[in-house]
PDB file of C-alpha atoms in Angstrom:
ATOM      1  CA  MET A   1       1.287  14.205  13.609  1.00 52.00           C
ATOM      2  CA  THR A   2      -2.298  13.303  13.980  1.00 55.00           C
ATOM      3  CA  GLN A   3      -5.060  14.689  11.655  1.00 57.00           C
ATOM      4  CA  PRO A   4      -8.324  15.828  13.080  1.00 56.00           C
ATOM      5  CA  LEU A   5     -11.382  14.126  11.656  1.00 55.00           C
ATOM      6  CA  PRO A   6     -13.324  16.038   9.068  1.00 61.00           C
ATOM      7  CA  SER A   7     -17.079  16.213  10.033  1.00 67.00           C
ATOM      8  CA  PRO A   8     -17.742  13.991  13.069  1.00 71.00           C
ATOM      9  CA  ALA A   9     -21.358  13.347  11.903  1.00 73.00           C
ATOM     10  CA  ASP A  10     -20.491  12.543   8.143  1.00 74.00           C
ATOM     11  CA  SER A  11     -17.420  10.540   9.345  1.00 81.00           C
ATOM     12  CA  ALA A  12     -19.561   8.590  11.571  1.00 84.00           C
ATOM     13  CA  VAL A  13     -22.154   7.664   9.094  1.00 87.00           C
ATOM     14  CA  ALA A  14     -19.671   6.698   6.363  1.00 89.00           C
ATOM     15  CA  PHE A  15     -17.533   4.672   8.861  1.00 86.00           C
ATOM     16  CA  GLU A  16     -20.446   2.701   9.812  1.00 90.00           C
ATOM     17  CA  ARG A  17     -21.277   2.094   6.095  1.00 90.00           C
ATOM     18  CA  VAL A  18     -17.718   0.905   5.687  1.00 90.00           C
ATOM     19  CA  ARG A  19     -17.884  -1.328   8.720  1.00 89.00           C
ATOM     20  CA  ALA A  20     -20.930  -3.171   7.396  1.00 91.00           C
ATOM     21  CA  ARG A  21     -19.212  -3.762   4.036  1.00 89.00           C
ATOM     22  CA  ILE A  22     -16.185  -4.909   5.512  1.00 89.00           C
ATOM     23  CA  LYS A  23     -18.013  -7.498   8.015  1.00 88.00           C
ATOM     24  CA  ALA A  24     -20.137  -8.942   5.006  1.00 88.00           C
ATOM     25  CA  ALA A  25     -17.109  -9.469   2.781  1.00 87.00           C
ATOM     26  CA  THR A  26     -14.820 -10.903   5.485  1.00 85.00           C
ATOM     27  CA  SER A  27     -17.701 -13.198   6.818  1.00 86.00           C
ATOM     28  CA  ALA A  28     -17.957 -14.474   3.337  1.00 86.00           C
ATOM     29  CA  TRP A  29     -14.162 -15.208   2.971  1.00 88.00           C
ATOM     30  CA  ALA A  30     -14.107 -16.995   6.552  1.00 83.00           C
ATOM     31  CA  ALA A  31     -17.034 -19.244   5.377  1.00 85.00           C
ATOM     32  CA  GLY A  32     -15.048 -21.796   3.418  1.00 86.00           C
ATOM     33  CA  MET A  33     -14.172 -19.598   0.035  1.00 93.00           C
ATOM     34  CA  SER A  34     -11.344 -20.826  -1.980  1.00 94.00           C
ATOM     35  CA  LEU A  35      -8.184 -18.511  -2.607  1.00 95.00           C
ATOM     36  CA  ALA A  36      -9.315 -17.975  -6.026  1.00 96.00           C
ATOM     37  CA  GLU A  37     -12.795 -16.975  -4.861  1.00 95.00           C
ATOM     38  CA  ILE A  38     -11.293 -14.780  -2.172  1.00 94.00           C
ATOM     39  CA  ARG A  39      -9.284 -13.078  -4.728  1.00 95.00           C
ATOM     40  CA  ALA A  40     -12.413 -12.326  -7.053  1.00 94.00           C
ATOM     41  CA  SER A  41     -14.259 -11.326  -4.124  1.00 93.00           C
ATOM     42  CA  PHE A  42     -11.553  -8.827  -2.809  1.00 93.00           C
ATOM     43  CA  GLU A  43     -11.510  -7.262  -6.414  1.00 93.00           C
ATOM     44  CA  ASP A  44     -15.269  -6.822  -6.319  1.00 90.00           C
ATOM     45  CA  PHE A  45     -15.109  -5.596  -2.760  1.00 88.00           C
ATOM     46  CA  LEU A  46     -12.580  -3.006  -3.239  1.00 86.00           C
ATOM     47  CA  GLY A  47     -12.938  -2.256  -7.234  1.00 72.00           C
ATOM     48  CA  ALA A  48     -16.691  -1.273  -6.555  1.00 58.00           C
ATOM     49  CA  GLY A  49     -15.826   2.558  -6.577  1.00 57.00           C
ATOM     50  CA  GLU A  50     -15.742   4.581  -9.581  1.00 59.00           C
ATOM     51  CA  GLY A  51     -12.470   6.376  -8.599  1.00 65.00           C
ATOM     52  CA  ALA A  52     -11.877   9.461 -10.628  1.00 70.00           C
ATOM     53  CA  PRO A  53     -13.973   9.613 -14.092  1.00 72.00           C
ATOM     54  CA  GLN A  54     -11.572  12.072 -15.337  1.00 84.00           C
ATOM     55  CA  VAL A  55      -8.779   9.829 -15.521  1.00 92.00           C
ATOM     56  CA  THR A  56      -8.163   7.686 -18.207  1.00 93.00           C
ATOM     57  CA  ARG A  57      -7.297   3.906 -18.075  1.00 94.00           C
ATOM     58  CA  THR A  58      -4.713   2.239 -20.534  1.00 95.00           C
ATOM     59  CA  PRO A  59      -3.957  -1.429 -19.862  1.00 95.00           C
ATOM     60  CA  HIS A  60      -0.405  -2.498 -21.147  1.00 90.00           C
ATOM     61  CA  ALA A  61       2.547  -4.552 -19.617  1.00 95.00           C
ATOM     62  CA  LEU A  62       5.462  -3.725 -17.631  1.00 95.00           C
ATOM     63  CA  ALA A  63       8.508  -6.115 -17.272  1.00 97.00           C
ATOM     64  CA  GLY A  64       6.186  -8.775 -18.706  1.00 97.00           C
ATOM     65  CA  LEU A  65       3.532  -8.369 -16.046  1.00 98.00           C
ATOM     66  CA  PRO A  66      -0.013  -6.977 -16.472  1.00 98.00           C
ATOM     67  CA  ALA A  67      -0.420  -3.325 -15.859  1.00 98.00           C
ATOM     68  CA  CYS A  68      -2.450  -0.402 -16.202  1.00 96.00           C
ATOM     69  CA  ALA A  69      -1.761   3.426 -16.397  1.00 96.00           C
ATOM     70  CA  PHE A  70      -3.992   6.009 -14.749  1.00 95.00           C
ATOM     71  CA  ASP A  71      -3.648   9.289 -16.477  1.00 94.00           C
ATOM     72  CA  ALA A  72      -5.127  12.553 -14.974  1.00 90.00           C
ATOM     73  CA  ALA A  73      -6.388  15.000 -17.612  1.00 87.00           C
ATOM     74  CA  GLU A  74      -3.386  17.378 -17.093  1.00 83.00           C
ATOM     75  CA  ALA A  75      -0.839  14.728 -16.462  1.00 82.00           C
ATOM     76  CA  GLU A  76       2.634  15.701 -17.668  1.00 81.00           C
ATOM     77  CA  ALA A  77       5.092  13.634 -19.273  1.00 78.00           C
ATOM     78  CA  GLY A  78       7.951  12.340 -17.254  1.00 82.00           C
ATOM     79  CA  ARG A  79       5.778  12.606 -13.791  1.00 92.00           C
ATOM     80  CA  THR A  80       5.004   9.144 -13.092  1.00 96.00           C
ATOM     81  CA  LEU A  81       3.964   7.479  -9.789  1.00 98.00           C
ATOM     82  CA  LEU A  82       4.796   3.510  -9.587  1.00 98.00           C
ATOM     83  CA  TYR A  83       2.083   2.047  -7.680  1.00 98.00           C
ATOM     84  CA  CYS A  84       2.532  -1.371  -5.580  1.00 98.00           C
ATOM     85  CA  HIS A  85      -0.832  -2.677  -4.405  1.00 98.00           C
ATOM     86  CA  GLY A  86      -1.609  -4.330  -1.074  1.00 97.00           C
ATOM     87  CA  GLY A  87      -3.371  -7.613  -0.272  1.00 96.00           C
ATOM     88  CA  GLY A  88      -1.001  -9.456   1.991  1.00 97.00           C
ATOM     89  CA  PHE A  89       1.246 -10.824  -0.834  1.00 98.00           C
ATOM     90  CA  GLN A  90      -1.723 -13.243  -1.546  1.00 98.00           C
ATOM     91  CA  ILE A  91      -4.654 -11.154  -2.907  1.00 97.00           C
ATOM     92  CA  GLY A  92      -5.063  -7.754  -4.688  1.00 96.00           C
ATOM     93  CA  SER A  93      -4.393  -6.701  -8.341  1.00 96.00           C
ATOM     94  CA  VAL A  94      -4.533  -3.688 -10.485  1.00 96.00           C
ATOM     95  CA  ARG A  95      -8.427  -4.282 -10.601  1.00 94.00           C
ATOM     96  CA  SER A  96      -8.968  -4.212  -6.735  1.00 95.00           C
ATOM     97  CA  HIS A  97      -6.918  -0.882  -6.479  1.00 96.00           C
ATOM     98  CA  ALA A  98      -7.975   0.595  -9.531  1.00 94.00           C
ATOM     99  CA  GLY A  99     -10.355   3.219  -7.990  1.00 94.00           C
ATOM    100  CA  LEU A 100      -7.687   4.130  -5.621  1.00 96.00           C
ATOM    101  CA  MET A 101      -5.014   4.577  -8.239  1.00 96.00           C
ATOM    102  CA  ALA A 102      -7.503   6.754 -10.346  1.00 95.00           C
ATOM    103  CA  ARG A 103      -8.039   9.113  -7.403  1.00 95.00           C
ATOM    104  CA  LEU A 104      -4.281   9.377  -6.770  1.00 96.00           C
ATOM    105  CA  ALA A 105      -3.887  10.177 -10.505  1.00 95.00           C
ATOM    106  CA  ALA A 106      -6.702  12.868 -10.220  1.00 94.00           C
ATOM    107  CA  VAL A 107      -5.232  14.680  -7.104  1.00 95.00           C
ATOM    108  CA  SER A 108      -1.518  14.507  -8.061  1.00 95.00           C
ATOM    109  CA  GLY A 109      -2.335  15.474 -11.690  1.00 94.00           C
ATOM    110  CA  MET A 110       0.110  12.815 -12.786  1.00 95.00           C
ATOM    111  CA  ARG A 111       0.332   9.307 -14.457  1.00 96.00           C
ATOM    112  CA  VAL A 112      -0.030   6.223 -11.846  1.00 97.00           C
ATOM    113  CA  LEU A 113       1.285   2.960 -13.063  1.00 98.00           C
ATOM    114  CA  GLY A 114      -0.133  -0.067 -11.249  1.00 98.00           C
ATOM    115  CA  PHE A 115       0.975  -3.655 -12.239  1.00 98.00           C
ATOM    116  CA  ASP A 116       0.192  -7.199 -11.242  1.00 98.00           C
ATOM    117  CA  TYR A 117       2.963  -8.923  -9.359  1.00 98.00           C
ATOM    118  CA  ARG A 118       3.140 -12.617  -8.671  1.00 98.00           C
ATOM    119  CA  LEU A 119       1.249 -13.732  -5.475  1.00 98.00           C
ATOM    120  CA  ALA A 120       1.720 -16.451  -2.964  1.00 98.00           C
ATOM    121  CA  PRO A 121       1.128 -19.342  -2.411  1.00 97.00           C
ATOM    122  CA  GLU A 122       1.826 -20.067  -5.950  1.00 98.00           C
ATOM    123  CA  HIS A 123       4.856 -17.869  -6.012  1.00 98.00           C
ATOM    124  CA  ARG A 124       6.467 -17.150  -2.558  1.00 98.00           C
ATOM    125  CA  PHE A 125       9.003 -14.739  -1.569  1.00 98.00           C
ATOM    126  CA  PRO A 126      11.073 -13.146  -3.300  1.00 98.00           C
ATOM    127  CA  ALA A 127       8.778 -13.373  -6.157  1.00 98.00           C
ATOM    128  CA  ALA A 128       6.700 -10.284  -5.315  1.00 98.00           C
ATOM    129  CA  PRO A 129       9.854  -8.001  -4.632  1.00 98.00           C
ATOM    130  CA  ASP A 130      11.542  -9.387  -7.551  1.00 98.00           C
ATOM    131  CA  ASP A 131       8.746  -8.409  -9.758  1.00 98.00           C
ATOM    132  CA  ALA A 132       8.237  -4.764  -8.307  1.00 98.00           C
ATOM    133  CA  PHE A 133      12.052  -4.166  -8.736  1.00 98.00           C
ATOM    134  CA  ALA A 134      12.115  -5.602 -12.540  1.00 98.00           C
ATOM    135  CA  VAL A 135       9.356  -2.943 -13.098  1.00 98.00           C
ATOM    136  CA  TYR A 136      11.073  -0.236 -11.737  1.00 98.00           C
ATOM    137  CA  ARG A 137      14.149  -1.176 -13.503  1.00 98.00           C
ATOM    138  CA  ALA A 138      12.286  -1.387 -16.823  1.00 98.00           C
ATOM    139  CA  LEU A 139      10.841   2.199 -16.438  1.00 97.00           C
ATOM    140  CA  VAL A 140      14.139   3.454 -15.626  1.00 98.00           C
ATOM    141  CA  GLU A 141      15.709   1.766 -18.568  1.00 97.00           C
ATOM    142  CA  ALA A 142      12.797   3.231 -20.847  1.00 96.00           C
ATOM    143  CA  GLY A 143      13.880   6.748 -19.463  1.00 96.00           C
ATOM    144  CA  ASP A 144      10.679   7.054 -17.322  1.00 95.00           C
ATOM    145  CA  ILE A 145      12.312   7.110 -13.842  1.00 97.00           C
ATOM    146  CA  PRO A 146       9.158   7.257 -11.322  1.00 98.00           C
ATOM    147  CA  LEU A 147       8.882  10.406  -9.378  1.00 98.00           C
ATOM    148  CA  ALA A 148       7.732   8.536  -6.426  1.00 98.00           C
ATOM    149  CA  LEU A 149       7.032   4.921  -5.279  1.00 98.00           C
ATOM    150  CA  VAL A 150       3.659   4.496  -3.744  1.00 98.00           C
ATOM    151  CA  GLY A 151       2.378   1.392  -1.941  1.00 98.00           C
ATOM    152  CA  ASP A 152      -0.446   0.575   0.607  1.00 98.00           C
ATOM    153  CA  SER A 153      -0.032  -2.161   3.258  1.00 97.00           C
ATOM    154  CA  ALA A 154       2.222  -5.069   1.765  1.00 98.00           C
ATOM    155  CA  GLY A 155       2.658  -2.871  -1.168  1.00 98.00           C
ATOM    156  CA  GLY A 156       4.438  -0.313   1.340  1.00 98.00           C
ATOM    157  CA  ALA A 157       7.018  -3.036   1.804  1.00 98.00           C
ATOM    158  CA  LEU A 158       7.517  -3.478  -1.910  1.00 98.00           C
ATOM    159  CA  ALA A 159       7.781   0.057  -2.445  1.00 98.00           C
ATOM    160  CA  LEU A 160      10.274   0.404   0.303  1.00 98.00           C
ATOM    161  CA  GLY A 161      12.139  -2.614  -0.639  1.00 98.00           C
ATOM    162  CA  THR A 162      12.209  -1.476  -4.204  1.00 98.00           C
ATOM    163  CA  ALA A 163      13.833   1.852  -3.351  1.00 98.00           C
ATOM    164  CA  ILE A 164      16.356   0.076  -1.312  1.00 98.00           C
ATOM    165  CA  ARG A 165      17.349  -2.300  -4.147  1.00 98.00           C
ATOM    166  CA  ALA A 166      17.652   0.539  -6.742  1.00 98.00           C
ATOM    167  CA  ARG A 167      19.921   2.324  -4.299  1.00 98.00           C
ATOM    168  CA  ASP A 168      22.023  -0.815  -4.170  1.00 98.00           C
ATOM    169  CA  ALA A 169      21.921  -1.228  -7.783  1.00 98.00           C
ATOM    170  CA  GLY A 170      23.087   2.212  -8.491  1.00 98.00           C
ATOM    171  CA  LEU A 171      20.015   3.109 -10.243  1.00 98.00           C
ATOM    172  CA  PRO A 172      18.203   6.744 -10.137  1.00 98.00           C
ATOM    173  CA  LEU A 173      15.958   6.895  -7.470  1.00 98.00           C
ATOM    174  CA  PRO A 174      12.736   8.640  -7.222  1.00 98.00           C
ATOM    175  CA  LYS A 175      12.226  11.679  -5.618  1.00 98.00           C
ATOM    176  CA  ALA A 176      10.001  10.329  -2.808  1.00 98.00           C
ATOM    177  CA  LEU A 177       8.145   7.285  -1.134  1.00 98.00           C
ATOM    178  CA  VAL A 178       4.590   7.439  -0.256  1.00 98.00           C
ATOM    179  CA  LEU A 179       3.296   4.666   2.125  1.00 98.00           C
ATOM    180  CA  LEU A 180      -0.207   4.020   3.292  1.00 98.00           C
ATOM    181  CA  SER A 181      -0.698   1.971   6.205  1.00 97.00           C
ATOM    182  CA  PRO A 182       2.514   0.081   5.273  1.00 98.00           C
ATOM    183  CA  TRP A 183       3.125  -3.328   6.511  1.00 98.00           C
ATOM    184  CA  LEU A 184       6.843  -3.207   6.905  1.00 98.00           C
ATOM    185  CA  ASP A 185       7.877  -5.657   9.496  1.00 98.00           C
ATOM    186  CA  LEU A 186       6.704  -9.232   9.194  1.00 98.00           C
ATOM    187  CA  THR A 187       8.005 -10.041  12.572  1.00 98.00           C
ATOM    188  CA  MET A 188       4.862  -8.110  13.766  1.00 98.00           C
ATOM    189  CA  SER A 189       6.866  -6.882  16.923  1.00 96.00           C
ATOM    190  CA  GLY A 190       4.952  -3.417  17.353  1.00 97.00           C
ATOM    191  CA  GLU A 191       2.486  -3.108  20.388  1.00 97.00           C
ATOM    192  CA  SER A 192      -0.127  -1.967  17.868  1.00 98.00           C
ATOM    193  CA  TYR A 193      -0.489  -5.534  16.651  1.00 97.00           C
ATOM    194  CA  SER A 194      -2.100  -6.376  20.132  1.00 96.00           C
ATOM    195  CA  ALA A 195      -3.140  -3.193  21.397  1.00 97.00           C
ATOM    196  CA  LEU A 196      -5.293  -2.074  18.447  1.00 96.00           C
ATOM    197  CA  VAL A 197      -6.662  -5.355  17.705  1.00 93.00           C
ATOM    198  CA  GLU A 198     -10.224  -4.589  18.929  1.00 92.00           C
ATOM    199  CA  GLN A 199     -10.429  -1.244  16.940  1.00 93.00           C
ATOM    200  CA  ASP A 200      -8.991  -2.122  13.594  1.00 90.00           C
ATOM    201  CA  ILE A 201     -12.241  -3.230  11.831  1.00 87.00           C
ATOM    202  CA  PHE A 202     -10.256  -4.469   8.541  1.00 85.00           C
ATOM    203  CA  SER A 203      -7.261  -6.501   9.876  1.00 88.00           C
ATOM    204  CA  ARG A 204      -6.451  -9.064  12.330  1.00 89.00           C
ATOM    205  CA  PRO A 205      -3.051 -10.157  13.624  1.00 92.00           C
ATOM    206  CA  GLU A 206      -3.720 -13.782  12.980  1.00 93.00           C
ATOM    207  CA  GLN A 207      -4.776 -13.111   9.621  1.00 91.00           C
ATOM    208  CA  LEU A 208      -1.281 -11.088   8.945  1.00 95.00           C
ATOM    209  CA  LYS A 209       0.632 -13.809  10.521  1.00 96.00           C
ATOM    210  CA  ALA A 210      -0.941 -16.562   8.177  1.00 95.00           C
ATOM    211  CA  MET A 211      -0.150 -14.295   5.170  1.00 96.00           C
ATOM    212  CA  ALA A 212       3.436 -13.716   6.278  1.00 97.00           C
ATOM    213  CA  ARG A 213       3.838 -17.777   6.661  1.00 97.00           C
ATOM    214  CA  THR A 214       2.376 -18.356   3.493  1.00 97.00           C
ATOM    215  CA  TYR A 215       4.443 -15.546   1.674  1.00 98.00           C
ATOM    216  CA  LEU A 216       7.641 -16.606   3.235  1.00 98.00           C
ATOM    217  CA  GLY A 217       7.361 -20.439   3.325  1.00 96.00           C
ATOM    218  CA  ARG A 218       9.943 -22.425   5.329  1.00 93.00           C
ATOM    219  CA  ASP A 219      12.943 -20.977   3.812  1.00 92.00           C
ATOM    220  CA  HIS A 220      12.823 -17.497   4.942  1.00 96.00           C
ATOM    221  CA  ALA A 221      12.494 -15.745   8.196  1.00 97.00           C
ATOM    222  CA  PRO A 222      10.201 -12.678   8.946  1.00 97.00           C
ATOM    223  CA  ALA A 223      13.294 -10.694  10.273  1.00 97.00           C
ATOM    224  CA  ASP A 224      15.006 -11.029   6.821  1.00 97.00           C
ATOM    225  CA  PRO A 225      15.647  -7.220   5.877  1.00 97.00           C
ATOM    226  CA  ALA A 226      14.642  -8.307   2.099  1.00 97.00           C
ATOM    227  CA  ALA A 227      11.251  -9.380   3.332  1.00 98.00           C
ATOM    228  CA  SER A 228      10.833  -6.877   6.194  1.00 98.00           C
ATOM    229  CA  PRO A 229      12.680  -3.564   4.636  1.00 98.00           C
ATOM    230  CA  VAL A 230      12.081  -1.463   7.652  1.00 98.00           C
ATOM    231  CA  LEU A 231      14.723  -3.769   9.415  1.00 98.00           C
ATOM    232  CA  GLY A 232      17.389  -3.126   6.916  1.00 97.00           C
ATOM    233  CA  ASP A 233      19.644  -0.376   5.628  1.00 98.00           C
ATOM    234  CA  LEU A 234      17.443   2.839   5.006  1.00 98.00           C
ATOM    235  CA  ALA A 235      20.364   5.139   4.589  1.00 98.00           C
ATOM    236  CA  GLY A 236      20.351   7.348   1.234  1.00 98.00           C
ATOM    237  CA  LEU A 237      16.675   6.964   0.436  1.00 98.00           C
ATOM    238  CA  PRO A 238      14.543   9.907  -0.557  1.00 98.00           C
ATOM    239  CA  PRO A 239      12.181  11.572   1.811  1.00 98.00           C
ATOM    240  CA  ILE A 240       9.110   9.249   2.992  1.00 98.00           C
ATOM    241  CA  LEU A 241       5.627  10.567   3.508  1.00 98.00           C
ATOM    242  CA  VAL A 242       3.551   7.892   5.596  1.00 98.00           C
ATOM    243  CA  HIS A 243      -0.372   8.160   6.162  1.00 98.00           C
ATOM    244  CA  ALA A 244      -1.670   5.712   8.688  1.00 98.00           C
ATOM    245  CA  GLY A 245      -4.935   5.164  10.556  1.00 96.00           C
ATOM    246  CA  GLY A 246      -4.768   5.596  14.421  1.00 96.00           C
ATOM    247  CA  ALA A 247      -6.900   2.243  14.667  1.00 95.00           C
ATOM    248  CA  ASP A 248      -4.664   0.347  12.286  1.00 96.00           C
ATOM    249  CA  ILE A 249      -2.904  -2.720  13.849  1.00 97.00           C
ATOM    250  CA  THR A 250       0.196  -2.089  11.546  1.00 97.00           C
ATOM    251  CA  LEU A 251       0.565   1.413  12.879  1.00 98.00           C
ATOM    252  CA  ASP A 252       3.818   0.737  14.817  1.00 98.00           C
ATOM    253  CA  ASP A 253       5.234   0.101  11.557  1.00 98.00           C
ATOM    254  CA  SER A 254       4.927   3.547  10.509  1.00 98.00           C
ATOM    255  CA  HIS A 255       6.396   4.762  13.854  1.00 98.00           C
ATOM    256  CA  LEU A 256       9.239   2.193  13.242  1.00 98.00           C
ATOM    257  CA  ILE A 257      10.391   3.307   9.933  1.00 98.00           C
ATOM    258  CA  ALA A 258      10.427   6.918  11.124  1.00 98.00           C
ATOM    259  CA  ARG A 259      12.598   5.893  13.989  1.00 98.00           C
ATOM    260  CA  ASN A 260      15.047   3.769  12.012  1.00 98.00           C
ATOM    261  CA  ALA A 261      15.247   6.050   9.110  1.00 97.00           C
ATOM    262  CA  ALA A 262      15.905   9.146  11.268  1.00 96.00           C
ATOM    263  CA  ALA A 263      18.747   7.232  12.996  1.00 97.00           C
ATOM    264  CA  GLN A 264      20.390   6.824   9.479  1.00 97.00           C
ATOM    265  CA  GLY A 265      19.833  10.100   8.372  1.00 97.00           C
ATOM    266  CA  GLY A 266      16.704   9.977   6.534  1.00 97.00           C
ATOM    267  CA  ARG A 267      13.665  11.863   6.437  1.00 96.00           C
ATOM    268  CA  VAL A 268      10.267  10.596   7.322  1.00 97.00           C
ATOM    269  CA  ASN A 269       6.866  12.242   7.813  1.00 98.00           C
ATOM    270  CA  VAL A 270       4.227  10.229   9.452  1.00 98.00           C
ATOM    271  CA  GLU A 271       0.717  11.564   9.696  1.00 97.00           C
ATOM    272  CA  VAL A 272      -1.826   9.492  11.486  1.00 97.00           C
ATOM    273  CA  PHE A 273      -5.633   9.877  11.058  1.00 96.00           C
ATOM    274  CA  GLU A 274      -7.565   9.477  14.007  1.00 93.00           C
ATOM    275  CA  GLY A 275     -10.001   6.324  14.267  1.00 92.00           C
ATOM    276  CA  MET A 276      -9.186   4.931  10.910  1.00 93.00           C
ATOM    277  CA  CYS A 277      -8.464   1.287   9.961  1.00 93.00           C
ATOM    278  CA  HIS A 278      -5.825  -0.313   8.126  1.00 93.00           C
ATOM    279  CA  HIS A 279      -5.502   1.321   4.530  1.00 91.00           C
ATOM    280  CA  PHE A 280      -8.526   3.471   4.879  1.00 94.00           C
ATOM    281  CA  GLN A 281      -7.624   5.177   1.839  1.00 95.00           C
ATOM    282  CA  VAL A 282      -9.352   2.486  -0.403  1.00 94.00           C
ATOM    283  CA  PHE A 283     -12.747   3.195   0.943  1.00 93.00           C
ATOM    284  CA  GLU A 284     -13.882   6.051  -1.121  1.00 91.00           C
ATOM    285  CA  GLU A 285     -16.689   7.071   0.883  1.00 89.00           C
ATOM    286  CA  LEU A 286     -14.620   7.857   3.770  1.00 93.00           C
ATOM    287  CA  PRO A 287     -14.152  11.657   4.371  1.00 93.00           C
ATOM    288  CA  GLU A 288     -10.857  10.925   5.797  1.00 94.00           C
ATOM    289  CA  ALA A 289      -9.657   8.966   2.500  1.00 94.00           C
ATOM    290  CA  ALA A 290     -10.303  12.184   0.561  1.00 93.00           C
ATOM    291  CA  LEU A 291      -8.213  14.371   3.069  1.00 95.00           C
ATOM    292  CA  SER A 292      -5.325  11.830   3.068  1.00 97.00           C
ATOM    293  CA  LEU A 293      -5.284  11.787  -0.888  1.00 96.00           C
ATOM    294  CA  ALA A 294      -5.468  15.524  -0.797  1.00 96.00           C
ATOM    295  CA  ARG A 295      -2.603  16.014   1.412  1.00 97.00           C
ATOM    296  CA  ILE A 296      -0.590  13.398  -0.590  1.00 98.00           C
ATOM    297  CA  GLY A 297      -1.445  15.004  -3.981  1.00 97.00           C
ATOM    298  CA  ALA A 298      -0.080  18.255  -2.634  1.00 96.00           C
ATOM    299  CA  PHE A 299       2.986  16.632  -1.368  1.00 98.00           C
ATOM    300  CA  LEU A 300       3.402  15.131  -4.837  1.00 97.00           C
ATOM    301  CA  ARG A 301       2.809  18.196  -6.769  1.00 96.00           C
ATOM    302  CA  ALA A 302       5.439  19.860  -4.774  1.00 96.00           C
ATOM    303  CA  LEU A 303       8.020  17.639  -5.894  1.00 94.00           C
TER     304      LEU A 303
END
């Protein structure tokens, strides 16, 4: 279903502020920055928000990877969310998504665990999904089965793929998956990739196609279900909540998982936020981001 906008006036002002921030950042990225510089800029760009001050942050390691725990003041032991960050499999980190993970911890009243998986092109597919699954397995073996797997954009594919691999390996599954503007189909076959190109202020089809090529290299096809998990076996997975923007070029991926999972007996609830761009929840100043996270928090607290 489509969620109504909060206050049109407040939303418009905040959205224009976000649009200006995005334009400034992406213009700098396109002006000849190296990948290392883009990664650092992306961290600064998204990591500028304070997140939730009442949440404590504890760096540590998971499966040998850098990680960080975000704990709400009232977090209960055994109620952990494992978060897979987005960034097209080439950029993004715990630092870039720290504000979002802190806000998610606050609204859910839980611990959120984020981790830095290996990025392309230094580490091509299947490095990222292997890392995500290794982290999940390590938590299960430690007796801390994640209550839910959460991911935004490319992280949505990692979260979904991890649940599929856990099912196939006979590991305990989370009670739910929460996907934010998930990029699940690297073939990019949905109409939204062309129909919404003029509306999405954050992502461009050519950008995502280039990221997919860099991530997969020459040895893997975008239609491989291991890379595009929405095209694989979705039977036996826990309920899935998807929040996407109505002006998000990856929007059709959200509808595709709903159709494919339903055809295999699964349960997917897709909520579309009118006028919002790709993974809009990372922009703390947007009223729609607060509304989305509040609804996600309520969903998680009810598990």
